[in-house]
Coordinates of C-alpha atoms in Angstrom, one line a residue:
M712 CA 19.1 -32.0 -30.7
E713 CA 18.5 -30.2 -34.2
Q714 CA 21.4 -29.6 -36.3
A715 CA 22.3 -26.1 -37.3
G716 CA 20.2 -24.9 -40.2
K717 CA 17.7 -27.4 -39.5
Y718 CA 15.9 -26.0 -36.7
T719 CA 12.0 -26.0 -36.4
F720 CA 10.0 -23.2 -35.2
L721 CA 9.9 -24.6 -31.4
S722 CA 12.4 -26.6 -29.9
H723 CA 12.2 -30.5 -29.8
D724 CA 15.1 -30.8 -27.4
R725 CA 13.8 -32.8 -24.3
N726 CA 17.0 -31.4 -22.2
F727 CA 15.9 -27.9 -23.0
Y728 CA 12.4 -28.4 -21.4
R729 CA 13.9 -30.6 -18.5
T730 CA 16.4 -27.6 -17.7
L731 CA 13.6 -24.9 -17.9
I732 CA 11.1 -26.8 -15.9
S733 CA 13.8 -27.7 -13.1
L734 CA 15.0 -24.1 -13.1
V735 CA 11.5 -22.5 -13.0
A736 CA 10.1 -24.8 -10.5
F737 CA 12.8 -24.3 -7.7
V738 CA 13.0 -20.6 -8.4
A739 CA 9.2 -20.1 -8.1
L740 CA 8.9 -22.1 -5.0
Q741 CA 11.7 -20.0 -3.5
N742 CA 9.7 -17.0 -4.1
V743 CA 6.6 -18.5 -2.9
I744 CA 8.1 -19.2 0.4
G745 CA 9.8 -15.9 0.7
Y746 CA 6.3 -14.0 0.5
T747 CA 4.8 -16.4 2.7
V748 CA 7.4 -15.5 5.2
N749 CA 6.5 -11.9 4.8
M750 CA 2.8 -12.6 5.4
A751 CA 3.6 -14.6 8.3
D752 CA 5.4 -11.8 9.8
N753 CA 2.8 -9.3 8.9
M754 CA 0.2 -11.6 10.6
M755 CA 2.4 -11.7 13.9
L756 CA 3.1 -8.1 14.0
G757 CA -0.6 -7.4 13.4
R758 CA -1.5 -9.6 16.3
Y759 CA 0.9 -7.7 18.5
S760 CA -0.4 -4.1 17.6
Q761 CA -1.3 -2.0 14.7
E762 CA 1.5 0.4 15.3
A763 CA 4.1 -2.2 15.1
L764 CA 2.4 -3.8 12.0
S765 CA 2.6 -0.2 10.3
G766 CA 6.0 0.5 11.3
A767 CA 7.5 -2.7 9.8
A768 CA 5.2 -1.8 6.9
T769 CA 7.0 1.5 6.2
V770 CA 10.4 -0.1 6.5
N771 CA 9.5 -2.9 4.0
Q772 CA 8.6 -0.1 1.6
I773 CA 12.5 0.8 1.8
F774 CA 13.4 -2.9 1.4
F775 CA 11.3 -3.3 -1.7
L776 CA 13.5 -0.5 -3.2
I777 CA 16.8 -2.2 -1.9
Q778 CA 15.4 -5.5 -3.2
Q779 CA 15.8 -3.6 -6.8
F780 CA 19.4 -2.8 -6.5
G781 CA 20.1 -6.5 -5.6
V782 CA 17.8 -7.7 -8.7
S783 CA 19.9 -5.1 -11.0
V784 CA 23.2 -6.4 -9.8
A785 CA 22.0 -10.1 -10.2
N786 CA 20.3 -9.6 -13.5
A787 CA 23.6 -7.8 -15.0
L788 CA 25.8 -10.6 -13.7
V789 CA 23.3 -13.4 -15.0
A790 CA 23.4 -11.8 -18.5
L791 CA 27.3 -11.8 -18.7
S792 CA 28.1 -14.8 -16.9
G793 CA 25.6 -16.9 -18.5
Q794 CA 27.0 -16.5 -21.9
Y795 CA 30.6 -17.3 -20.5
W796 CA 29.1 -20.4 -19.1
G797 CA 27.6 -21.2 -22.6
E798 CA 31.1 -21.0 -23.9
G799 CA 32.5 -23.2 -21.1
R800 CA 34.7 -20.7 -19.4
K801 CA 34.6 -20.2 -15.4
K802 CA 37.3 -17.9 -14.8
P803 CA 35.5 -14.8 -16.5
I804 CA 32.3 -15.6 -14.2
R805 CA 34.5 -15.5 -11.2
I806 CA 35.9 -12.1 -12.1
L807 CA 32.5 -10.6 -12.9
S808 CA 31.1 -12.2 -9.6
G809 CA 33.8 -10.4 -7.9
Y810 CA 32.9 -6.9 -9.5
A811 CA 29.3 -7.7 -8.7
L812 CA 30.1 -8.8 -5.2
R813 CA 32.0 -5.6 -4.4
L814 CA 29.4 -3.5 -5.8
S815 CA 26.8 -5.4 -3.4
A816 CA 29.2 -4.6 -0.6
Y817 CA 29.2 -1.0 -1.2
I818 CA 25.4 -0.8 -1.6
G819 CA 25.0 -2.6 1.6
I820 CA 27.4 -0.6 3.6
G821 CA 25.5 2.7 2.4
I822 CA 22.2 1.1 3.3
I823 CA 23.5 0.3 6.9
V824 CA 25.1 3.6 7.5
G825 CA 21.6 5.5 6.2
G826 CA 19.5 3.0 8.4
M827 CA 21.7 3.6 11.5
L828 CA 22.0 7.5 11.0
F829 CA 18.6 8.5 9.7
P830 CA 16.1 5.9 10.5
S831 CA 13.4 8.5 11.7
Q832 CA 13.8 10.5 8.8
I833 CA 13.4 7.5 6.3
C834 CA 10.1 6.1 7.9
S835 CA 8.9 9.8 8.1
V836 CA 8.8 9.7 4.1
F837 CA 6.0 7.2 4.5
S838 CA 4.1 8.0 7.5
A839 CA 3.4 11.2 9.5
D840 CA 2.2 9.5 12.5
P841 CA 4.9 9.9 15.4
A842 CA 3.9 6.3 17.0
I843 CA 4.3 4.6 13.7
I844 CA 7.7 6.4 13.0
E845 CA 8.9 5.3 16.3
Q846 CA 8.0 1.7 15.6
G847 CA 9.8 2.0 12.3
R848 CA 12.7 3.3 13.7
Q849 CA 13.2 0.6 16.3
Y850 CA 12.8 -1.9 13.5
M851 CA 15.1 -0.1 11.1
V852 CA 18.1 0.4 13.4
I853 CA 18.3 -3.5 13.5
V854 CA 17.0 -4.8 10.3
C855 CA 19.1 -2.3 8.0
W856 CA 22.0 -4.8 8.9
S857 CA 20.2 -7.7 7.3
F858 CA 19.6 -5.5 4.1
G859 CA 23.3 -5.1 3.7
I860 CA 23.7 -8.9 4.0
F861 CA 20.9 -9.6 1.9
C862 CA 22.6 -7.7 -1.2
I863 CA 25.8 -9.9 -0.8
T864 CA 23.8 -13.1 -0.6
S865 CA 21.5 -12.4 -3.7
T866 CA 24.6 -11.9 -5.6
L867 CA 25.9 -15.4 -4.6
Y868 CA 22.6 -16.6 -5.6
A869 CA 22.9 -15.0 -8.9
A870 CA 26.5 -16.1 -9.8
L871 CA 25.2 -19.7 -9.1
R872 CA 21.9 -19.2 -11.1
S873 CA 24.0 -18.1 -13.8
V874 CA 25.4 -21.7 -14.2
G875 CA 22.1 -23.5 -13.7
I876 CA 22.6 -24.0 -9.8
V877 CA 19.0 -23.0 -8.3
K878 CA 18.2 -25.8 -5.9
I879 CA 20.5 -24.6 -2.9
A880 CA 18.5 -21.2 -3.0
F881 CA 15.2 -23.2 -2.7
Y882 CA 16.5 -25.2 0.4
V883 CA 17.8 -22.3 2.1
S884 CA 14.6 -20.6 1.9
I885 CA 12.9 -23.7 3.7
V886 CA 15.4 -23.2 6.5
S887 CA 14.8 -19.5 6.4
V888 CA 11.1 -19.8 6.9
I889 CA 11.3 -22.1 9.7
V890 CA 14.0 -20.2 11.6
N891 CA 12.5 -16.8 10.9
C892 CA 8.9 -17.7 11.9
S893 CA 10.3 -19.5 14.9
I894 CA 12.5 -16.7 16.4
N895 CA 9.9 -13.9 15.5
Y896 CA 7.1 -15.7 17.2
C897 CA 9.2 -16.2 20.5
L898 CA 10.7 -12.6 20.6
I899 CA 7.7 -10.7 19.3
F900 CA 5.4 -12.3 22.1
G901 CA 8.0 -13.3 24.8
K902 CA 7.4 -17.1 24.4
F903 CA 9.5 -19.9 26.0
G904 CA 11.1 -17.6 28.6
L905 CA 12.5 -15.1 26.1
P906 CA 11.7 -11.3 26.5
E907 CA 8.7 -9.8 24.6
L908 CA 10.4 -7.5 22.3
G909 CA 7.7 -6.6 19.9
I910 CA 8.9 -5.0 16.7
R911 CA 12.4 -5.3 17.9
G912 CA 12.0 -9.1 17.9
A913 CA 10.8 -9.3 14.5
A914 CA 13.9 -7.2 13.5
I915 CA 16.1 -9.7 15.3
G916 CA 14.5 -12.6 13.7
T917 CA 15.2 -11.3 10.4
L918 CA 18.6 -10.3 11.1
I919 CA 19.6 -13.8 12.3
T920 CA 18.0 -15.5 9.3
R921 CA 19.7 -13.2 6.9
I922 CA 23.3 -14.2 8.5
L923 CA 22.2 -17.8 8.5
E924 CA 21.5 -17.8 4.7
F925 CA 24.5 -15.9 4.2
I926 CA 26.6 -18.6 6.1
I927 CA 24.8 -21.6 4.2
V928 CA 25.4 -20.0 0.7
F929 CA 29.0 -19.2 1.6
I930 CA 29.7 -22.7 2.6
F931 CA 28.1 -24.2 -0.5
C932 CA 30.2 -21.9 -2.7
L933 CA 33.3 -23.1 -1.1
K934 CA 32.4 -26.8 -1.6
D935 CA 30.8 -26.6 -5.0
K936 CA 32.8 -28.2 -7.8
K937 CA 30.6 -27.0 -10.9
I938 CA 31.6 -23.2 -11.0
A939 CA 34.1 -23.3 -8.0
L940 CA 33.3 -19.7 -7.4
I941 CA 35.5 -19.0 -4.3
Q942 CA 38.7 -18.6 -6.2
K943 CA 41.6 -15.8 -6.5
E944 CA 39.6 -14.7 -9.5
L945 CA 37.3 -13.2 -7.4
F946 CA 39.7 -10.5 -6.6
M947 CA 41.5 -10.2 -10.0
K948 CA 40.8 -7.0 -12.1
D949 CA 40.0 -6.9 -15.9
K950 CA 39.2 -3.5 -17.1
G951 CA 37.2 -4.7 -20.1
L952 CA 35.2 -7.0 -17.9
K953 CA 34.6 -4.2 -15.7
R954 CA 33.3 -1.9 -18.4
D955 CA 31.1 -4.9 -19.9
F956 CA 29.4 -5.2 -16.4
T957 CA 28.9 -1.4 -15.9
K958 CA 27.3 -1.2 -19.3
M959 CA 25.1 -3.9 -18.5
Y960 CA 24.4 -2.9 -15.2
V961 CA 23.4 0.7 -15.3
P962 CA 20.4 0.3 -17.8
I963 CA 19.3 -2.7 -15.9
F964 CA 19.4 -0.7 -12.7
F965 CA 17.3 2.3 -14.2
S966 CA 14.8 -0.2 -15.7
T967 CA 14.2 -1.8 -12.6
V968 CA 14.1 1.6 -10.4
V969 CA 11.9 3.2 -12.7
W970 CA 9.4 0.4 -12.4
A971 CA 10.0 -0.2 -8.5
V972 CA 9.5 3.6 -7.6
S973 CA 6.2 3.7 -9.4
I974 CA 4.7 0.7 -7.2
P975 CA 4.5 2.9 -3.9
I976 CA 3.1 5.9 -5.6
Q977 CA 0.3 3.7 -7.2
T978 CA -0.4 2.0 -3.7
A979 CA -0.6 5.5 -2.1
I980 CA -3.1 6.9 -4.6
L981 CA -5.4 3.7 -4.1
G982 CA -5.1 4.4 -0.4
H983 CA -6.5 7.9 -0.9
I984 CA -9.9 6.6 -2.5
S985 CA -11.9 4.8 0.0
S986 CA -11.0 2.1 3.0
D987 CA -13.2 -0.6 0.9
A988 CA -11.1 0.2 -2.0
L989 CA -7.7 -0.3 -0.2
A990 CA -9.1 -3.4 1.6
A991 CA -10.3 -4.9 -1.6
N992 CA -7.2 -4.1 -3.5
N993 CA -4.8 -5.5 -0.8
I994 CA -6.8 -9.0 -0.7
A995 CA -7.0 -9.3 -4.6
S996 CA -3.3 -8.4 -4.7
T997 CA -2.5 -11.1 -2.3
F998 CA -3.6 -13.9 -4.7
Y999 CA -2.0 -11.8 -7.4
Q1000 CA 1.1 -11.8 -6.0
Y1001 CA 1.3 -15.5 -5.8
A1002 CA 0.8 -15.8 -9.5
K1003 CA 3.3 -12.9 -10.2
V1004 CA 6.1 -15.1 -8.7
V1005 CA 5.7 -17.8 -11.3
T1006 CA 6.1 -15.0 -13.9
F1007 CA 9.1 -13.5 -12.2
A1008 CA 10.7 -17.0 -12.0
M1009 CA 10.0 -17.5 -15.6
S1010 CA 11.7 -14.1 -16.5
S1011 CA 14.8 -15.1 -14.2
C1012 CA 15.1 -18.5 -15.8
S1013 CA 14.5 -17.3 -19.5
G1014 CA 17.5 -14.9 -19.0
V1015 CA 19.7 -17.6 -17.9
M1016 CA 19.0 -20.1 -20.7
I1017 CA 19.0 -17.3 -23.3
A1018 CA 22.4 -16.1 -22.3
N1019 CA 23.7 -19.8 -22.2
A1020 CA 22.3 -20.2 -25.7
I1021 CA 24.0 -16.9 -27.0
G1022 CA 27.4 -18.3 -25.3
K1023 CA 27.3 -21.2 -27.5
G1024 CA 27.6 -19.2 -30.4
D1025 CA 24.7 -20.6 -32.5
R1026 CA 22.2 -17.7 -33.5
E1027 CA 19.7 -20.0 -34.8
L1028 CA 19.6 -21.9 -31.5
V1029 CA 19.0 -18.8 -29.8
K1030 CA 16.1 -17.9 -32.0
Q1031 CA 14.5 -21.1 -31.7
E1032 CA 14.8 -21.0 -27.8
G1033 CA 13.5 -17.5 -27.7
R1034 CA 10.4 -18.4 -29.6
T1035 CA 9.8 -21.6 -27.7
L1036 CA 10.2 -19.5 -24.4
S1037 CA 7.6 -16.8 -25.8
V1038 CA 5.0 -19.5 -26.6
I1039 CA 5.4 -21.2 -23.3
D1040 CA 4.7 -17.7 -21.7
V1041 CA 1.4 -17.4 -23.6
F1042 CA 0.2 -20.6 -22.5
L1043 CA 1.4 -20.0 -18.9
G1044 CA -0.5 -16.7 -18.8
I1045 CA -3.6 -18.4 -19.8
A1046 CA -3.2 -21.0 -17.0
L1047 CA -2.4 -18.5 -14.5
A1048 CA -5.4 -16.4 -15.5
A1049 CA -7.7 -19.3 -15.2
L1050 CA -6.5 -20.4 -11.6
L1051 CA -7.1 -16.8 -10.3
F1052 CA -10.5 -16.6 -12.0
F1053 CA -11.9 -20.1 -11.1
L1054 CA -10.4 -19.7 -7.4
R1055 CA -11.5 -16.5 -6.6
K1056 CA -14.6 -17.6 -4.8
P1057 CA -13.1 -20.1 -2.5
L1058 CA -10.4 -17.7 -1.7
L1059 CA -12.6 -14.9 -1.0
S1060 CA -14.6 -17.0 1.3
L1061 CA -11.5 -17.0 3.8
Y1062 CA -12.3 -13.3 4.5
T1063 CA -14.6 -11.4 6.6
L1064 CA -15.3 -8.3 4.5
T1065 CA -18.2 -6.0 4.0
P1066 CA -20.7 -6.5 1.2
G1067 CA -19.1 -3.8 -0.9
A1068 CA -15.5 -4.8 -0.3
L1069 CA -16.3 -8.2 -1.3
A1070 CA -17.9 -7.6 -4.4
L1071 CA -15.0 -5.1 -5.4
A1072 CA -12.5 -7.7 -4.5
D1073 CA -14.0 -10.2 -6.9
S1074 CA -14.2 -7.7 -9.6
L1075 CA -10.5 -6.8 -9.0
I1076 CA -9.4 -10.5 -9.1
I1077 CA -11.4 -10.9 -12.4
L1078 CA -9.5 -7.8 -13.9
Q1079 CA -6.0 -9.0 -12.7
A1080 CA -6.8 -12.4 -14.3
V1081 CA -7.0 -10.4 -17.5
I1082 CA -3.9 -8.3 -16.7
M1083 CA -2.1 -11.8 -16.1
L1084 CA -2.3 -12.7 -19.7
G1085 CA -0.5 -9.8 -20.7
M1086 CA 2.0 -9.8 -17.9
A1087 CA 2.9 -13.5 -18.3
Y1088 CA 4.1 -12.7 -21.7
Q1089 CA 5.9 -9.4 -21.8
M1090 CA 7.7 -9.5 -18.5
P1091 CA 9.5 -13.0 -19.2
V1092 CA 10.3 -11.9 -22.8
S1093 CA 11.3 -8.4 -22.1
F1094 CA 13.2 -8.9 -19.0
G1095 CA 14.0 -12.5 -19.5
V1096 CA 14.7 -13.1 -23.2
I1097 CA 15.4 -9.5 -24.5
Q1098 CA 17.4 -8.2 -21.5
G1099 CA 18.9 -11.5 -20.9
G1100 CA 20.1 -11.7 -24.6
G1101 CA 22.0 -8.4 -24.0
D1102 CA 19.7 -5.7 -25.0
A1103 CA 19.0 -4.0 -21.8
G1104 CA 18.6 -0.4 -23.4
F1105 CA 15.4 -1.3 -25.1
V1106 CA 13.9 -2.6 -21.6
V1107 CA 15.0 0.7 -20.0
K1108 CA 13.4 2.9 -22.5
M1109 CA 10.3 1.0 -22.8
N1110 CA 9.7 1.0 -19.1
S1111 CA 10.5 4.7 -18.6
I1112 CA 8.1 5.8 -21.4
C1113 CA 5.4 3.4 -20.4
T1114 CA 5.5 3.9 -16.6
W1115 CA 6.1 7.7 -16.5
C1116 CA 4.8 9.0 -19.5
I1117 CA 1.5 6.9 -19.7
V1118 CA 0.5 5.2 -16.8
I1119 CA 1.5 7.4 -13.8
P1120 CA -0.3 10.5 -15.4
L1121 CA -3.2 8.8 -16.4
T1122 CA -3.3 7.1 -12.9
F1123 CA -3.4 10.7 -11.3
M1124 CA -5.9 12.0 -13.7
G1125 CA -8.1 9.0 -13.2
A1126 CA -8.2 9.2 -9.4
Y1127 CA -8.2 13.2 -8.9
W1128 CA -9.5 14.7 -12.0
W1129 CA -12.1 12.1 -13.5
H1130 CA -12.7 10.3 -10.3
V1131 CA -13.1 7.0 -12.2
P1132 CA -14.4 3.8 -10.5
I1133 CA -12.1 1.8 -8.5
V1134 CA -12.1 -1.1 -11.0
L1135 CA -11.4 1.2 -13.9
L1136 CA -8.4 3.0 -11.8
V1137 CA -6.8 -0.3 -11.1
L1138 CA -7.2 -1.1 -14.9
I1139 CA -5.3 2.2 -15.6
I1140 CA -2.5 1.3 -13.0
Q1141 CA -2.0 -2.2 -14.5
S1142 CA -2.6 -1.4 -18.1
D1143 CA 1.0 -1.4 -19.2
Q1144 CA 1.1 -5.0 -18.6
L1145 CA -1.1 -5.5 -21.6
F1146 CA 0.0 -2.6 -24.0
K1147 CA 3.9 -3.3 -23.4
C1148 CA 3.0 -6.6 -25.0
I1149 CA 3.0 -4.8 -28.5
P1150 CA 6.6 -3.4 -28.6
V1151 CA 8.0 -6.3 -26.7
F1152 CA 6.7 -8.5 -29.6
V1153 CA 7.9 -6.3 -32.3
R1154 CA 11.3 -6.0 -30.7
F1155 CA 11.5 -9.9 -30.2
R1156 CA 10.6 -10.6 -33.8
K1157 CA 13.4 -8.6 -35.1
Y1158 CA 16.1 -10.7 -33.0
T1159 CA 18.3 -7.5 -32.8
W1160 CA 18.4 -8.3 -29.2
I1161 CA 20.9 -11.2 -29.7
K1162 CA 24.2 -9.7 -28.5
K1163 CA 27.4 -11.5 -27.9
L1164 CA 28.6 -10.0 -24.7
T1165 CA 31.7 -12.0 -24.0
R1166 CA 35.4 -11.3 -24.7
D1167 CA 37.9 -13.6 -26.5
E1168 CA 40.6 -13.1 -23.7
V1169 CA 40.6 -11.7 -20.4
A1170 CA 43.1 -11.0 -17.5
A1171 CA 42.7 -14.4 -15.7
E1172 CA 43.1 -16.4 -19.1
G1173 CA 45.8 -14.3 -20.9

């Protein structure tokens, strides 16, 4: 590895590239499998009844927002714990993990209580159809328990990811897809002598899968020697670490939620344009989602690597690894955009669509290939490098301004005032993925995002 003061523009450290490829590959595959499970569930419920599919879809809108709570806790934990791991200190990681797990538990309890007491009211936010609301209610009262468990499991995954342990999440996701699809098939349709439960069967399958995931990950944490997470330090308190975690979590939470809340709004606007527009966008987005999971994986892993580098205490190393990651992001965007563009015809041939919807879907995939060029750069650099480096404030300010002051107003005006063509409307909706590259690049090149977040002493080490 290069010596301090002799760093090149890009890293020549083979271990850096091996670690990055391993992390991204396993996290991306885990995300792909998770997304495929959701698609399989939707296909089974769609075969059972349209009302069941729509009822589950309304609850999944809620789950998408709940996921952002989990993502916020996870990213805050990774940013802090990753630096302590870079310093070779395990005990602060356990204390921070304890705070994160307690926060996740409180969130989970709140979700369960809300889902049990107000299932119909929650579903009515997304649909006015009594049949869909009733299906959503049946799904919610069971599946809300899985949401609570998910919050805990995702925090355990984050603690492990902060020290470079990602394979367990991938292996668990493989088990999950097999168990979830098998139980859902049997209980939705009443196969192999089991009762036909419809949407309740899907909810039971999801709950059993989440419980199994938690049990496997918890047992792994008990036996793991690298971090040995399950220790008495999980229950220790340190005012300084708690304050550090809160300062990191709050801006990350607002940044994530600001973005997440805008997604259902944008989808609802498209849904009011035309049936062809909605169908074409849904199909185009299916392929786009698979490309996005790679970008999300790069964001997550970039945060881990930058936090570890900062923990080592070498500022020039952090700069070099940040530059290397940002250049990789550019080439990743080109590769993903090319895949979307050249595979669009074979993929669209799998669907039976009206000529108008087919032509529109083709145009939307081309547009999304262009958008991917921007997303693959700005998301890993902002959420991964800059936020992972300790500068969460910049990310929340940028997302708030870009989403709520630019994109959402322009989307409303484009849809309801100017009545722009659907391709132009989708471009407006996704435009922030392109123009955010400018402030992200400027912020990155200043290197003010490099912030040491660790403390010299904590309660468990004093």
